[in-house]
Coordinates of C-alpha atoms in Angstrom, one line a residue:
L7 CA 141.2 37.1 130.6
P8 CA 143.6 39.7 132.1
G9 CA 141.6 42.6 130.7
L10 CA 138.3 41.4 132.3
H11 CA 140.1 40.7 135.6
I12 CA 141.4 44.4 135.7
F13 CA 137.9 45.6 134.8
A14 CA 136.4 43.5 137.6
I15 CA 138.9 44.9 140.1
A16 CA 137.9 48.5 139.0
L17 CA 134.3 47.7 139.8
A18 CA 134.9 46.0 143.1
L19 CA 133.0 47.0 146.2
E20 CA 135.2 48.6 148.8
V21 CA 134.5 49.3 152.5
S22 CA 136.7 51.5 154.7
V23 CA 136.8 52.6 158.4
G24 CA 139.2 55.5 157.7
K25 CA 142.9 56.0 157.9
T26 CA 143.2 54.2 161.3
N27 CA 141.4 51.1 162.5
T28 CA 141.6 51.9 166.2
V29 CA 139.4 54.1 168.4
T30 CA 139.8 55.0 172.0
A31 CA 136.7 56.0 174.0
L32 CA 136.2 57.2 177.6
N33 CA 134.0 55.1 179.8
N34 CA 130.4 56.2 179.8
S35 CA 130.8 58.4 176.7
N36 CA 129.5 58.2 173.1
V37 CA 131.9 57.0 170.4
L38 CA 131.7 57.2 166.6
L39 CA 132.5 54.1 164.6
P40 CA 133.1 55.3 161.1
C41 CA 132.4 53.3 157.9
T42 CA 132.0 54.2 154.2
F43 CA 131.7 52.2 151.0
T44 CA 132.5 52.8 147.4
T45 CA 131.3 51.1 144.2
C46 CA 131.8 52.3 140.6
I47 CA 128.6 50.9 139.2
G48 CA 126.2 52.1 141.9
F49 CA 124.1 50.0 144.2
Q50 CA 120.6 48.5 144.4
D51 CA 119.0 47.1 147.6
L52 CA 122.3 47.2 149.3
V53 CA 122.5 45.6 152.8
F54 CA 124.9 46.7 155.5
T55 CA 125.5 45.1 158.9
W56 CA 127.6 46.0 162.0
Y57 CA 128.9 43.1 164.1
F58 CA 130.6 43.1 167.5
N59 CA 133.4 40.6 167.9
S60 CA 132.4 39.0 164.5
T61 CA 129.2 37.3 165.8
E62 CA 127.0 39.8 167.7
L63 CA 124.7 41.8 165.4
I64 CA 124.3 45.4 166.6
Y65 CA 122.9 47.2 163.5
H66 CA 121.3 46.0 160.3
G67 CA 120.1 48.3 157.5
K68 CA 119.1 48.4 153.8
I69 CA 119.5 51.0 151.1
K70 CA 117.2 50.9 148.1
N71 CA 119.4 53.2 145.9
K72 CA 121.5 56.3 145.8
A73 CA 118.4 58.6 146.0
T74 CA 117.2 57.2 149.3
E75 CA 118.5 57.1 152.8
P76 CA 119.0 53.7 154.6
T77 CA 116.1 52.1 156.3
L78 CA 116.5 50.3 159.6
I79 CA 115.9 46.6 159.8
W80 CA 117.2 46.0 163.4
H81 CA 119.5 47.7 165.8
N82 CA 120.8 47.5 169.4
P83 CA 119.0 50.2 171.4
R84 CA 122.4 51.8 172.3
V85 CA 123.4 52.1 168.6
E86 CA 122.5 55.1 166.5
F87 CA 122.9 55.5 162.7
V88 CA 124.6 58.8 161.9
G89 CA 125.6 58.3 158.2
S90 CA 124.0 59.4 154.9
T91 CA 124.1 57.8 151.5
T92 CA 122.4 60.5 149.4
K93 CA 125.4 62.9 149.9
K94 CA 128.8 62.7 148.4
D95 CA 130.1 59.8 150.5
N96 CA 128.3 56.6 151.1
N97 CA 128.5 56.9 154.9
I98 CA 127.1 54.1 157.1
S99 CA 128.8 55.2 160.3
I100 CA 127.2 54.5 163.7
V101 CA 127.5 55.9 167.2
L102 CA 127.7 53.6 170.3
N103 CA 126.1 55.4 173.2
G104 CA 127.0 55.0 176.9
V105 CA 130.2 53.1 176.2
E106 CA 131.2 50.5 178.9
F107 CA 134.4 48.6 179.4
S108 CA 132.7 45.5 178.1
D109 CA 132.2 47.2 174.8
A110 CA 135.9 47.1 174.0
G111 CA 136.7 44.8 171.1
K112 CA 136.3 44.4 167.3
Y113 CA 133.6 46.0 165.3
T114 CA 133.0 44.9 161.7
C115 CA 131.2 46.9 159.1
H116 CA 129.9 44.5 156.4
V117 CA 128.3 45.5 153.0
K118 CA 126.6 43.4 150.4
N119 CA 125.7 44.8 147.0
P120 CA 123.3 42.7 144.8
K121 CA 124.0 45.0 141.8
E122 CA 127.6 43.7 141.8
R123 CA 126.5 40.1 141.7
N124 CA 126.1 40.1 145.5
A125 CA 129.6 41.3 146.0
Q126 CA 130.6 41.6 149.7
H127 CA 133.3 43.4 151.6
N128 CA 134.0 44.5 155.1
A129 CA 136.3 46.5 157.3
T130 CA 137.2 46.2 161.0
I131 CA 137.7 48.8 163.7
F132 CA 139.0 48.1 167.2
L133 CA 137.6 49.9 170.2
T134 CA 139.5 50.5 173.4
V135 CA 137.6 51.8 176.5
V136 CA 139.6 53.7 179.1
H137 CA 138.8 55.1 182.6
K138 CA 140.7 58.3 181.9
M139 CA 142.1 59.9 178.8
V140 CA 145.9 60.3 179.2
E141 CA 147.4 63.3 177.6
T142 CA 150.4 62.5 175.4
D143 CA 153.7 64.0 176.8
N144 CA 155.5 65.6 174.0
T145 CA 158.4 66.8 176.1
V146 CA 160.9 64.2 174.8
T147 CA 159.8 64.8 171.2
L148 CA 160.3 68.6 171.6
I149 CA 163.7 68.1 173.1
I150 CA 164.8 65.8 170.2
V151 CA 163.4 68.3 167.7
G152 CA 165.2 71.2 169.5
V153 CA 168.6 69.3 169.6
V154 CA 168.3 68.3 165.9
G155 CA 167.4 71.9 164.9
G156 CA 170.3 73.2 166.9
L157 CA 172.8 70.8 165.3
I158 CA 171.5 71.8 161.8
G159 CA 171.8 75.5 162.8
L160 CA 175.4 75.0 163.9
L161 CA 176.3 73.1 160.8
I162 CA 174.9 75.9 158.6
L163 CA 176.8 78.5 160.7
F164 CA 180.0 76.4 160.4
M165 CA 179.6 76.2 156.6
L166 CA 179.1 80.0 156.4
I167 CA 182.2 80.7 158.5
K168 CA 184.2 78.3 156.4
R169 CA 183.1 80.1 153.2
V170 CA 184.0 83.5 154.7
V171 CA 187.5 82.2 155.8
L172 CA 188.2 80.7 152.4
F173 CA 187.1 83.9 150.7
I174 CA 189.5 86.0 152.9
I175 CA 192.4 83.6 152.4
K176 CA 191.8 83.7 148.6
K177 CA 191.8 87.5 148.6
T178 CA 194.9 87.6 150.7
Q179 CA 196.8 85.2 148.3
D180 CA 195.6 87.2 145.3
G181 CA 197.0 90.4 146.9
K182 CA 200.4 88.8 147.5
K183 CA 200.5 87.7 143.9
E184 CA 199.8 91.2 142.6
C185 CA 202.5 92.6 144.9
L186 CA 205.1 90.1 143.6
V187 CA 204.2 90.8 140.0
S188 CA 204.5 94.6 140.6
S189 CA 207.9 94.2 142.4
S190 CA 209.4 92.1 139.6
G191 CA 208.4 94.7 137.0
N192 CA 209.9 97.7 138.8
D193 CA 212.7 99.9 137.1
N194 CA 216.1 99.0 138.6
T195 CA 217.8 102.2 137.3
E196 CA 218.2 103.7 140.7
N197 CA 220.0 100.6 142.0
G198 CA 222.5 100.7 139.1
L199 CA 222.2 97.0 138.6
A200 CA 223.4 95.2 135.6
G201 CA 220.7 94.8 133.0
S202 CA 219.1 98.0 134.2
K203 CA 218.0 100.9 132.0
A204 CA 220.8 103.1 133.4
E205 CA 223.2 104.3 130.9
Q206 CA 226.4 102.3 131.0
K207 CA 229.8 104.0 130.6
A208 CA 231.9 103.0 127.6
P209 CA 235.0 101.0 128.4
P210 CA 238.2 103.1 128.4
K211 CA 240.2 103.2 125.2
A212 CA 243.6 101.6 125.3

């Protein structure tokens, strides 16, 4: 049924390695491989496993319940558990010590929860090992940002100048209109023009 299907999805076990699934480590350093899991109904005797390139087991642990920390079943001597499941997040992250170039590859965090009818889920993270960390050159990015910012500034300045010019033109036109209206309403008496308010002489009698 659709309702039961939605309910099952809401209770599904989820495993995550964070926002990005790639990690870069310097040769001969220690690197964190993050992993967390979520489940809406809790867990009982949960088993989690870390694999290298899908087949090589490097860490195997078990968690009795939310009130207990994981117990180690087996691990590679170079792998150290650094997570915690009694705190807010169900963190089952590990640290790989003394990274070598041969450690580059795919690391899979696998979780099995018997309380969810043995539901299983996993997430993968890819490790790259480098001889030297290369600093990212942001010069081009800064130039692009500067140019775009300058263009936006010029556009704003142009719009302001345009508004000021239009305002001045409007005021000038309004002044001319007022001048014309005032001139057309002037008294023409002094000019003695026809239709003026000046007294007109009566025509001579015959």
